[in-house]
Amino acid sequence: MSKQHYDYLVLGLGGAGSAALYHLARRGLNVGGLDRFPIAHDRGSSHGHTRLIRESYFEHPSYVPLVQRAFELWEQLSVDHGRDVYYQTGIIEAGPDDGELVAGVLASAAKHGLDVEQFTSQQAAQRWPQFAFAPEHSVVYEQRAGFLLVEQCVSAHVELAQWAGAETFCNQTIKSIESATDVVRVMTEQGEFTADRVIVTLGSWVGDLIPELSEQLTVLRKPLHWFRADESLYSRKSGCPSFLFETESGHYYGFPASDWRGLKVARHTGGDVVDNPLTVNRELDREERDDVQRFLKKHLPGVTDASTDHTVCMYTMSPDGHFIIDRCEDDPRIVYAAGLSGHGFKFTAALGEVLADLVTGSKSSYDLSFFSRNRLGN
Ligand SMILES: Cc1cc2nc3c(=O)[nH]c(=O)nc-3n(C[C@H](O)[C@H](O)[C@H](O)COP(=O)(O)OP(=O)(O)OC[C@H]3O[C@@H](n4cnc5c(N)ncnc54)[C@H](O)[C@@H]3O)c2cc1C
């Protein structure tokens, strides 16, 4: 069995882990990273071509400083890696005035002085005739929003980290994380690694290896669907924005067409509980597809029924839908980001920086108390 030591180890090189690896490596630190699958794989939560990024955060105003830092870091990543990972499209967000979406966007905008345009449904229909809005809905528009190319973000972080000296090991299935007196020991099916300090970013599997999280997290199956759509109306190049709707049937979101697959759409709310993320059902479920098609018929009536692709991904939900970023109670040398709850990717560039600060003992520029594990009780 091989045995290797690093000053820092990052366990799990998906969205959050790839960014943490990058931030440690670019500080010139001795860092290794482990994952069970190849970089930018499609078995966890960071695949499916695109992820929304938006600033006026309806989920809670506390996220805004973090996403603002993420915007800067994604732009920097594009420059450093030499290919764009972020595309600005703007986003329209529609829903009832007394719902959580529009009110949440406006609350974050008010608190942080952000630029958000407000429309009645009639005004919005004039500006975006390819969308149909319920008469009783209000619409807000965030120009700064857009999407990230999810797999490219992960691989760019890892490649730049490797360039800065990080060593990565794929096909390493982590079996345990043990606290010894002088090191943290990580046993994999293939060997043994030790480190002075460890960042854990294991996505849907984190509860298996960090006992204090095992009762806190629920994994949900989340399908994504693509449909052929008239490019003159529904493509990024034609100026079609990304979208998020709060409807009576749930929250639905999507992206303008940007490749041969056409427009991508998914339901944000709901989802079946997954007992074993390794064996999640990846087959197309026709009822789920019918559900998003009903949404499209109502709100994006020009999108066709021609399904071009689908994939299945997973949300790892915390009890309150907010991230958990903390140190292990039993061993402060181990820090983690967990329970990104289906909205974490946009933040991962900044989360990597936060985790690097936490694990090296540097002071974070953010108030992380909102994300502490203790807020959830035992
Ligand atoms: C369908 C869908 C749509 C989404 N849309 C958005 C969006 O529009 N905007 C947004 O911001 N967020 C979105 N999210 C959420 C976001 O993608 C996730 O929050 C984020 O990708 C989670 O990153 P992670 O690093 O926690 O997990 P992952 O990226 O899954 O990384 C975990 C890594 O740990 C590895 N690992 C786990 N266990 C082991 C082990 N035992 N040994 C070795 N390696 C292991 C895995 O192989 C994996 O690579 C969406 C998620 C889904 C599923």
GROMACS .gro file of C-alpha atoms and ligand atoms in nm:
model
  431
    1MET     CA    1   0.000   0.000   0.000
    2SER     CA    2   0.127   0.346  -0.088
    3LYS     CA    3   0.162   0.609   0.186
    4GLN     CA    4   0.202   0.980   0.121
    5HIS     CA    5   0.207   1.290   0.337
    6TYR     CA    6   0.097   1.646   0.251
    7ASP     CA    7   0.068   1.956   0.463
    8TYR     CA    8  -0.289   1.987   0.333
    9LEU     CA    9  -0.522   1.735   0.174
   10VAL     CA   10  -0.848   1.812  -0.006
   11LEU     CA   11  -1.092   1.520  -0.003
   12GLY     CA   12  -1.335   1.532  -0.297
   13LEU     CA   13  -1.243   1.734  -0.608
   14GLY     CA   14  -1.587   1.837  -0.732
   15GLY     CA   15  -1.716   2.195  -0.726
   16ALA     CA   16  -1.598   2.303  -0.382
   17GLY     CA   17  -1.292   2.077  -0.356
   18SER     CA   18  -1.141   2.177  -0.691
   19ALA     CA   19  -1.161   2.542  -0.583
   20ALA     CA   20  -1.012   2.471  -0.239
   21LEU     CA   21  -0.724   2.283  -0.402
   22TYR     CA   22  -0.663   2.581  -0.631
   23HIS     CA   23  -0.662   2.836  -0.349
   24LEU     CA   24  -0.419   2.633  -0.138
   25ALA     CA   25  -0.187   2.562  -0.431
   26ARG     CA   26  -0.172   2.922  -0.548
   27ARG     CA   27  -0.058   3.021  -0.197
   28GLY     CA   28   0.243   2.799  -0.257
   29LEU     CA   29   0.132   2.538  -0.002
   30ASN     CA   30   0.207   2.166  -0.016
   31VAL     CA   31  -0.132   2.017  -0.109
   32GLY     CA   32  -0.275   1.695  -0.243
   33GLY     CA   33  -0.628   1.617  -0.360
   34LEU     CA   34  -0.819   1.288  -0.374
   35ASP     CA   35  -1.131   1.179  -0.558
   36ARG     CA   36  -1.294   0.849  -0.640
   37PHE     CA   37  -1.381   0.958  -0.996
   38PRO     CA   38  -1.196   1.141  -1.277
   39ILE     CA   39  -1.194   1.522  -1.267
   40ALA     CA   40  -1.520   1.685  -1.388
   41HIS     CA   41  -1.710   1.354  -1.383
   42ASP     CA   42  -2.087   1.314  -1.400
   43ARG     CA   43  -2.154   1.104  -1.087
   44GLY     CA   44  -2.184   1.377  -0.821
   45SER     CA   45  -2.340   1.724  -0.816
   46SER     CA   46  -2.117   1.924  -1.050
   47HIS     CA   47  -2.213   1.826  -1.404
   48GLY     CA   48  -2.482   1.900  -1.663
   49HIS     CA   49  -2.312   2.181  -1.860
   50THR     CA   50  -2.436   2.496  -1.684
   51ARG     CA   51  -2.509   2.651  -1.343
   52LEU     CA   52  -2.691   2.976  -1.271
   53ILE     CA   53  -2.511   3.257  -1.097
   54ARG     CA   54  -2.715   3.547  -0.965
   55GLU     CA   55  -2.632   3.822  -0.721
   56SER     CA   56  -2.952   3.948  -0.558
   57TYR     CA   57  -2.991   3.630  -0.364
   58PHE     CA   58  -3.351   3.541  -0.280
   59GLU     CA   59  -3.244   3.264  -0.042
   60HIS     CA   60  -3.089   3.513   0.207
   61PRO     CA   61  -2.901   3.846   0.192
   62SER     CA   62  -2.612   3.687   0.386
   63TYR     CA   63  -2.498   3.515   0.066
   64VAL     CA   64  -2.448   3.837  -0.129
   65PRO     CA   65  -2.090   3.926  -0.022
   66LEU     CA   66  -1.985   3.568  -0.096
   67VAL     CA   67  -2.140   3.561  -0.442
   68GLN     CA   68  -1.988   3.901  -0.521
   69ARG     CA   69  -1.647   3.757  -0.442
   70ALA     CA   70  -1.735   3.452  -0.652
   71PHE     CA   71  -1.815   3.674  -0.954
   72GLU     CA   72  -1.467   3.827  -0.924
   73LEU     CA   73  -1.299   3.491  -0.887
   74TRP     CA   74  -1.482   3.330  -1.183
   75GLU     CA   75  -1.375   3.619  -1.402
   76GLN     CA   76  -1.019   3.581  -1.277
   77LEU     CA   77  -1.033   3.206  -1.343
   78SER     CA   78  -1.137   3.270  -1.704
   79VAL     CA   79  -0.842   3.502  -1.750
   80ASP     CA   80  -0.588   3.277  -1.576
   81HIS     CA   81  -0.701   2.962  -1.753
   82GLY     CA   82  -0.749   3.130  -2.088
   83ARG     CA   83  -1.109   3.023  -2.156
   84ASP     CA   84  -1.439   3.173  -2.047
   85VAL     CA   85  -1.626   2.988  -1.774
   86TYR     CA   86  -1.891   3.257  -1.713
   87TYR     CA   87  -2.150   3.399  -1.955
   88GLN     CA   88  -2.366   3.694  -1.862
   89THR     CA   89  -2.727   3.651  -1.976
   90GLY     CA   90  -2.929   3.837  -1.714
   91ILE     CA   91  -3.204   3.651  -1.532
   92ILE     CA   92  -3.577   3.709  -1.507
   93GLU     CA   93  -3.734   3.593  -1.183
   94ALA     CA   94  -4.113   3.574  -1.170
   95GLY     CA   95  -4.357   3.487  -0.897
   96PRO     CA   96  -4.630   3.611  -0.666
   97ASP     CA   97  -4.558   3.921  -0.456
   98ASP     CA   98  -4.621   3.725  -0.139
   99GLY     CA   99  -4.398   3.432  -0.243
  100GLU     CA  100  -4.033   3.383  -0.149
  101LEU     CA  101  -3.866   3.454  -0.483
  102VAL     CA  102  -3.950   3.810  -0.586
  103ALA     CA  103  -3.967   3.933  -0.226
  104GLY     CA  104  -3.635   3.762  -0.151
  105VAL     CA  105  -3.461   3.917  -0.453
  106LEU     CA  106  -3.589   4.262  -0.357
  107ALA     CA  107  -3.484   4.217   0.007
  108SER     CA  108  -3.127   4.127  -0.093
  109ALA     CA  109  -3.119   4.413  -0.344
  110ALA     CA  110  -3.239   4.661  -0.080
  111LYS     CA  111  -2.994   4.540   0.183
  112HIS     CA  112  -2.692   4.548  -0.049
  113GLY     CA  113  -2.788   4.832  -0.285
  114LEU     CA  114  -2.806   4.608  -0.593
  115ASP     CA  115  -2.940   4.695  -0.932
  116VAL     CA  116  -3.266   4.505  -0.995
  117GLU     CA  117  -3.540   4.611  -1.238
  118GLN     CA  118  -3.906   4.550  -1.147
  119PHE     CA  119  -4.191   4.482  -1.390
  120THR     CA  120  -4.558   4.396  -1.387
  121SER     CA  121  -4.634   4.078  -1.581
  122GLN     CA  122  -4.769   4.289  -1.872
  123GLN     CA  123  -4.454   4.501  -1.889
  124ALA     CA  124  -4.235   4.190  -1.870
  125ALA     CA  125  -4.432   4.023  -2.152
  126GLN     CA  126  -4.366   4.325  -2.372
  127ARG     CA  127  -3.995   4.319  -2.302
  128TRP     CA  128  -3.959   3.938  -2.332
  129PRO     CA  129  -4.234   3.823  -2.570
  130GLN     CA  130  -4.093   3.469  -2.579
  131PHE     CA  131  -4.205   3.428  -2.213
  132ALA     CA  132  -4.560   3.418  -2.074
  133PHE     CA  133  -4.619   3.541  -1.720
  134ALA     CA  134  -4.915   3.475  -1.492
  135PRO     CA  135  -5.113   3.803  -1.468
  136GLU     CA  136  -5.082   3.807  -1.089
  137HIS     CA  137  -4.703   3.759  -1.093
  138SER     CA  138  -4.438   4.026  -1.054
  139VAL     CA  139  -4.112   4.003  -1.242
  140VAL     CA  140  -3.763   4.120  -1.148
  141TYR     CA  141  -3.459   4.129  -1.373
  142GLU     CA  142  -3.097   4.105  -1.265
  143GLN     CA  143  -2.867   4.205  -1.545
  144ARG     CA  144  -2.548   4.083  -1.380
  145ALA     CA  145  -2.666   3.721  -1.362
  146GLY     CA  146  -2.567   3.448  -1.602
  147PHE     CA  147  -2.433   3.098  -1.612
  148LEU     CA  148  -2.113   2.909  -1.545
  149LEU     CA  149  -1.985   2.615  -1.748
  150VAL     CA  150  -1.978   2.373  -1.460
  151GLU     CA  151  -1.738   2.102  -1.579
  152GLN     CA  152  -1.499   2.363  -1.720
  153CYS     CA  153  -1.494   2.545  -1.385
  154VAL     CA  154  -1.395   2.225  -1.205
  155SER     CA  155  -1.127   2.126  -1.453
  156ALA     CA  156  -0.988   2.481  -1.475
  157HIS     CA  157  -0.947   2.495  -1.097
  158VAL     CA  158  -0.775   2.156  -1.088
  159GLU     CA  159  -0.547   2.229  -1.384
  160LEU     CA  160  -0.437   2.564  -1.241
  161ALA     CA  161  -0.383   2.400  -0.901
  162GLN     CA  162  -0.167   2.131  -1.063
  163TRP     CA  163   0.022   2.400  -1.249
  164ALA     CA  164   0.091   2.564  -0.911
  165GLY     CA  165   0.222   2.237  -0.769
  166ALA     CA  166  -0.081   2.047  -0.630
  167GLU     CA  167  -0.081   1.670  -0.674
  168THR     CA  168  -0.409   1.496  -0.747
  169PHE     CA  169  -0.512   1.133  -0.723
  170CYS     CA  170  -0.828   1.007  -0.890
  171ASN     CA  171  -0.961   0.652  -0.849
  172GLN     CA  172  -0.900   0.685  -0.474
  173THR     CA  173  -1.206   0.579  -0.278
  174ILE     CA  174  -1.181   0.724   0.071
  175LYS     CA  175  -1.286   0.477   0.339
  176SER     CA  176  -1.206   0.668   0.659
  177ILE     CA  177  -1.067   0.991   0.803
  178GLU     CA  178  -0.888   0.925   1.131
  179SER     CA  179  -0.752   1.174   1.382
  180ALA     CA  180  -0.406   1.070   1.504
  181THR     CA  181  -0.204   1.280   1.747
  182ASP     CA  182   0.036   1.427   1.495
  183VAL     CA  183  -0.153   1.391   1.163
  184VAL     CA  184  -0.492   1.329   1.007
  185ARG     CA  185  -0.489   0.986   0.843
  186VAL     CA  186  -0.698   0.921   0.531
  187MET     CA  187  -0.745   0.558   0.435
  188THR     CA  188  -0.852   0.484   0.079
  189GLU     CA  189  -0.927   0.151  -0.086
  190GLN     CA  190  -0.597   0.197  -0.265
  191GLY     CA  191  -0.363   0.330   0.005
  192GLU     CA  192  -0.298   0.566   0.294
  193PHE     CA  193  -0.248   0.942   0.298
  194THR     CA  194  -0.164   1.167   0.590
  195ALA     CA  195  -0.184   1.542   0.628
  196ASP     CA  196  -0.141   1.810   0.890
  197ARG     CA  197  -0.481   1.954   0.798
  198VAL     CA  198  -0.768   1.844   0.579
  199ILE     CA  199  -1.052   2.003   0.380
  200VAL     CA  200  -1.352   1.775   0.327
  201THR     CA  201  -1.572   1.847   0.024
  202LEU     CA  202  -1.737   1.513  -0.042
  203GLY     CA  203  -2.074   1.640  -0.167
  204SER     CA  204  -2.350   1.379  -0.140
  205TRP     CA  205  -2.118   1.135   0.040
  206VAL     CA  206  -1.990   1.363   0.316
  207GLY     CA  207  -2.219   1.215   0.582
  208ASP     CA  208  -2.054   0.872   0.537
  209LEU     CA  209  -1.717   1.008   0.648
  210ILE     CA  210  -1.798   1.298   0.881
  211PRO     CA  211  -2.027   1.152   1.150
  212GLU     CA  212  -2.143   1.491   1.283
  213LEU     CA  213  -2.304   1.557   0.941
  214SER     CA  214  -2.463   1.218   0.880
  215GLU     CA  215  -2.799   1.304   1.040
  216GLN     CA  216  -2.810   1.654   0.894
  217LEU     CA  217  -2.812   1.583   0.522
  218THR     CA  218  -3.064   1.446   0.274
  219VAL     CA  219  -2.969   1.365  -0.085
  220LEU     CA  220  -3.227   1.434  -0.358
  221ARG     CA  221  -3.238   1.309  -0.716
  222LYS     CA  222  -3.256   1.600  -0.961
  223PRO     CA  223  -3.310   1.551  -1.335
  224LEU     CA  224  -3.218   1.811  -1.600
  225HIS     CA  225  -3.386   1.828  -1.942
  226TRP     CA  226  -3.297   1.986  -2.275
  227PHE     CA  227  -3.546   2.074  -2.551
  228ARG     CA  228  -3.506   2.202  -2.904
  229ALA     CA  229  -3.610   2.568  -2.924
  230ASP     CA  230  -3.627   2.841  -3.187
  231GLU     CA  231  -3.283   2.998  -3.166
  232SER     CA  232  -3.408   3.340  -3.272
  233LEU     CA  233  -3.614   3.349  -2.950
  234TYR     CA  234  -3.454   3.121  -2.694
  235SER     CA  235  -3.078   3.127  -2.747
  236ARG     CA  236  -2.811   3.315  -2.556
  237LYS     CA  237  -2.696   3.473  -2.880
  238SER     CA  238  -3.046   3.612  -2.947
  239GLY     CA  239  -3.042   3.779  -2.603
  240CYS     CA  240  -3.274   3.536  -2.423
  241PRO     CA  241  -3.211   3.560  -2.048
  242SER     CA  242  -3.188   3.278  -1.794
  243PHE     CA  243  -3.505   3.237  -1.588
  244LEU     CA  244  -3.644   3.129  -1.252
  245PHE     CA  245  -4.017   3.101  -1.184
  246GLU     CA  246  -4.200   3.043  -0.859
  247THR     CA  247  -4.525   2.871  -0.960
  248GLU     CA  248  -4.802   2.683  -0.784
  249SER     CA  249  -4.638   2.356  -0.892
  250GLY     CA  250  -4.292   2.451  -0.766
  251HIS     CA  251  -3.984   2.651  -0.866
  252TYR     CA  252  -3.854   2.597  -1.221
  253TYR     CA  253  -3.542   2.745  -1.376
  254GLY     CA  254  -3.355   2.730  -1.700
  255PHE     CA  255  -3.093   2.855  -1.940
  256PRO     CA  256  -3.113   2.991  -2.293
  257ALA     CA  257  -2.991   2.754  -2.564
  258SER     CA  258  -2.616   2.770  -2.600
  259ASP     CA  259  -2.536   2.446  -2.783
  260TRP     CA  260  -2.699   2.179  -3.002
  261ARG     CA  261  -2.912   2.053  -2.715
  262GLY     CA  262  -3.122   2.367  -2.700
  263LEU     CA  263  -3.284   2.516  -2.392
  264LYS     CA  264  -3.218   2.354  -2.054
  265VAL     CA  265  -3.488   2.344  -1.788
  266ALA     CA  266  -3.535   2.179  -1.448
  267ARG     CA  267  -3.749   2.185  -1.141
  268HIS     CA  268  -3.569   2.323  -0.836
  269THR     CA  269  -3.818   2.210  -0.572
  270GLY     CA  270  -3.911   1.848  -0.497
  271GLY     CA  271  -3.708   1.541  -0.588
  272ASP     CA  272  -3.690   1.181  -0.469
  273VAL     CA  273  -3.472   1.097  -0.170
  274VAL     CA  274  -3.160   0.901  -0.270
  275ASP     CA  275  -3.045   0.627  -0.031
  276ASN     CA  276  -2.723   0.547  -0.214
  277PRO     CA  277  -2.576   0.822  -0.437
  278LEU     CA  278  -2.360   0.565  -0.618
  279THR     CA  279  -2.666   0.385  -0.752
  280VAL     CA  280  -2.904   0.678  -0.806
  281ASN     CA  281  -3.152   0.606  -1.085
  282ARG     CA  282  -3.017   0.788  -1.392
  283GLU     CA  283  -3.292   0.680  -1.630
  284LEU     CA  284  -3.528   0.930  -1.789
  285ASP     CA  285  -3.852   0.946  -1.591
  286ARG     CA  286  -4.130   1.044  -1.832
  287GLU     CA  287  -4.349   1.192  -1.560
  288GLU     CA  288  -4.067   1.427  -1.460
  289ARG     CA  289  -4.020   1.526  -1.822
  290ASP     CA  290  -4.395   1.585  -1.862
  291ASP     CA  291  -4.385   1.807  -1.555
  292VAL     CA  292  -4.119   2.042  -1.697
  293GLN     CA  293  -4.294   2.038  -2.035
  294ARG     CA  294  -4.614   2.158  -1.868
  295PHE     CA  295  -4.412   2.443  -1.718
  296LEU     CA  296  -4.262   2.527  -2.059
  297LYS     CA  297  -4.601   2.521  -2.234
  298LYS     CA  298  -4.730   2.772  -1.984
  299HIS     CA  299  -4.434   3.007  -1.955
  300LEU     CA  300  -4.205   2.953  -2.258
  301PRO     CA  301  -4.467   2.851  -2.514
  302GLY     CA  302  -4.233   2.859  -2.815
  303VAL     CA  303  -4.006   2.581  -2.687
  304THR     CA  304  -4.076   2.254  -2.870
  305ASP     CA  305  -4.156   1.910  -2.726
  306ALA     CA  306  -3.846   1.768  -2.894
  307SER     CA  307  -3.636   1.640  -2.608
  308THR     CA  308  -3.267   1.634  -2.699
  309ASP     CA  309  -3.099   1.516  -2.378
  310HIS     CA  310  -3.136   1.459  -2.007
  311THR     CA  311  -2.911   1.387  -1.711
  312VAL     CA  312  -2.951   1.321  -1.341
  313CYS     CA  313  -2.766   1.504  -1.067
  314MET     CA  314  -2.801   1.528  -0.686
  315TYR     CA  315  -2.878   1.799  -0.433
  316THR     CA  316  -2.734   1.747  -0.083
  317MET     CA  317  -2.981   1.927   0.139
  318SER     CA  318  -2.914   2.068   0.485
  319PRO     CA  319  -3.220   2.091   0.713
  320ASP     CA  320  -3.271   2.464   0.643
  321GLY     CA  321  -3.139   2.474   0.285
  322HIS     CA  322  -2.833   2.680   0.384
  323PHE     CA  323  -2.470   2.569   0.354
  324ILE     CA  324  -2.275   2.415   0.641
  325ILE     CA  325  -1.919   2.547   0.658
  326ASP     CA  326  -1.729   2.463   0.973
  327ARG     CA  327  -1.455   2.274   1.153
  328CYS     CA  328  -1.507   1.922   1.284
  329GLU     CA  329  -1.612   1.934   1.644
  330ASP     CA  330  -1.374   1.651   1.742
  331ASP     CA  331  -1.078   1.764   1.535
  332PRO     CA  332  -1.038   2.131   1.438
  333ARG     CA  333  -0.768   2.035   1.186
  334ILE     CA  334  -1.052   1.910   0.963
  335VAL     CA  335  -1.278   2.169   0.795
  336TYR     CA  336  -1.566   2.111   0.556
  337ALA     CA  337  -1.822   2.266   0.323
  338ALA     CA  338  -2.135   2.051   0.308
  339GLY     CA  339  -2.507   2.065   0.239
  340LEU     CA  340  -2.477   2.305  -0.052
  341SER     CA  341  -2.848   2.235  -0.094
  342GLY     CA  342  -2.885   2.265  -0.470
  343HIS     CA  343  -2.759   2.622  -0.499
  344GLY     CA  344  -2.391   2.600  -0.413
  345PHE     CA  345  -2.201   2.584  -0.738
  346LYS     CA  346  -2.199   2.957  -0.812
  347PHE     CA  347  -2.022   3.009  -0.478
  348THR     CA  348  -1.758   2.740  -0.509
  349ALA     CA  349  -1.481   2.973  -0.630
  350ALA     CA  350  -1.533   3.180  -0.314
  351LEU     CA  351  -1.594   2.877  -0.092
  352GLY     CA  352  -1.255   2.741  -0.198
  353GLU     CA  353  -1.098   3.063  -0.074
  354VAL     CA  354  -1.297   3.054   0.251
  355LEU     CA  355  -1.198   2.691   0.314
  356ALA     CA  356  -0.833   2.768   0.240
  357ASP     CA  357  -0.849   3.053   0.496
  358LEU     CA  358  -1.018   2.830   0.753
  359VAL     CA  359  -0.779   2.539   0.720
  360THR     CA  360  -0.466   2.755   0.725
  361GLY     CA  361  -0.593   2.954   1.023
  362SER     CA  362  -0.613   3.284   0.830
  363LYS     CA  363  -0.892   3.519   0.921
  364SER     CA  364  -1.181   3.495   0.676
  365SER     CA  365  -1.321   3.822   0.542
  366TYR     CA  366  -1.674   3.681   0.582
  367ASP     CA  367  -1.893   3.628   0.882
  368LEU     CA  368  -1.934   3.251   0.868
  369SER     CA  369  -2.165   3.222   1.170
  370PHE     CA  370  -2.467   3.202   0.936
  371PHE     CA  371  -2.318   2.879   0.795
  372SER     CA  372  -2.208   2.717   1.123
  373ARG     CA  373  -2.310   2.361   1.203
  374ASN     CA  374  -2.416   2.464   1.553
  375ARG     CA  375  -2.708   2.666   1.416
  376LEU     CA  376  -2.871   2.329   1.341
  377GLY     CA  377  -2.845   2.191   1.695
  378ASN     CA  378  -2.754   1.825   1.743
  379LIG     C1  379  -2.940   1.946  -1.129
  379LIG     C2  380  -2.864   2.045  -1.048
  379LIG     C3  381  -2.872   2.179  -1.080
  379LIG     C4  382  -2.805   2.274  -1.003
  379LIG     N1  383  -2.812   2.405  -1.039
  379LIG     C5  384  -2.737   2.496  -0.972
  379LIG     C6  385  -2.731   2.629  -1.019
  379LIG     O1  386  -2.792   2.664  -1.120
  379LIG     N2  387  -2.653   2.716  -0.950
  379LIG     C7  388  -2.582   2.679  -0.840
  379LIG     O2  389  -2.514   2.764  -0.783
  379LIG     N3  390  -2.585   2.553  -0.795
  379LIG     C8  391  -2.660   2.461  -0.858
  379LIG     N4  392  -2.663   2.331  -0.817
  379LIG     C9  393  -2.592   2.294  -0.695
  379LIG    C10  394  -2.445   2.274  -0.716
  379LIG     O3  395  -2.420   2.214  -0.840
  379LIG    C11  396  -2.391   2.192  -0.600
  379LIG     O4  397  -2.423   2.259  -0.479
  379LIG    C12  398  -2.240   2.179  -0.608
  379LIG     O5  399  -2.201   2.135  -0.736
  379LIG    C13  400  -2.193   2.079  -0.502
  379LIG     O6  401  -2.053   2.071  -0.505
  379LIG     P1  402  -1.977   1.975  -0.405
  379LIG     O7  403  -1.833   2.004  -0.422
  379LIG     O8  404  -2.038   1.985  -0.269
  379LIG     O9  405  -2.012   1.826  -0.456
  379LIG     P2  406  -1.949   1.747  -0.581
  379LIG    O10  407  -1.920   1.840  -0.691
  379LIG    O11  408  -2.039   1.631  -0.607
  379LIG    O12  409  -1.809   1.695  -0.527
  379LIG    C14  410  -1.797   1.592  -0.433
  379LIG    C15  411  -1.678   1.509  -0.477
  379LIG    O13  412  -1.643   1.418  -0.374
  379LIG    C16  413  -1.606   1.296  -0.435
  379LIG     N5  414  -1.624   1.188  -0.336
  379LIG    C17  415  -1.732   1.164  -0.261
  379LIG     N6  416  -1.712   1.058  -0.180
  379LIG    C18  417  -1.587   1.014  -0.205
  379LIG    C19  418  -1.508   0.909  -0.151
  379LIG     N7  419  -1.553   0.826  -0.056
  379LIG     N8  420  -1.382   0.892  -0.199
  379LIG    C20  421  -1.333   0.977  -0.293
  379LIG     N9  422  -1.404   1.078  -0.347
  379LIG    C21  423  -1.530   1.097  -0.304
  379LIG    C22  424  -1.704   1.283  -0.551
  379LIG    O14  425  -1.657   1.190  -0.647
  379LIG    C23  426  -1.711   1.425  -0.600
  379LIG    O15  427  -1.617   1.450  -0.703
  379LIG    C24  428  -2.729   2.234  -0.892
  379LIG    C25  429  -2.718   2.098  -0.860
  379LIG    C26  430  -2.784   2.005  -0.938
  379LIG    C27  431  -2.773   1.860  -0.902
   0.00000   0.00000   0.00000
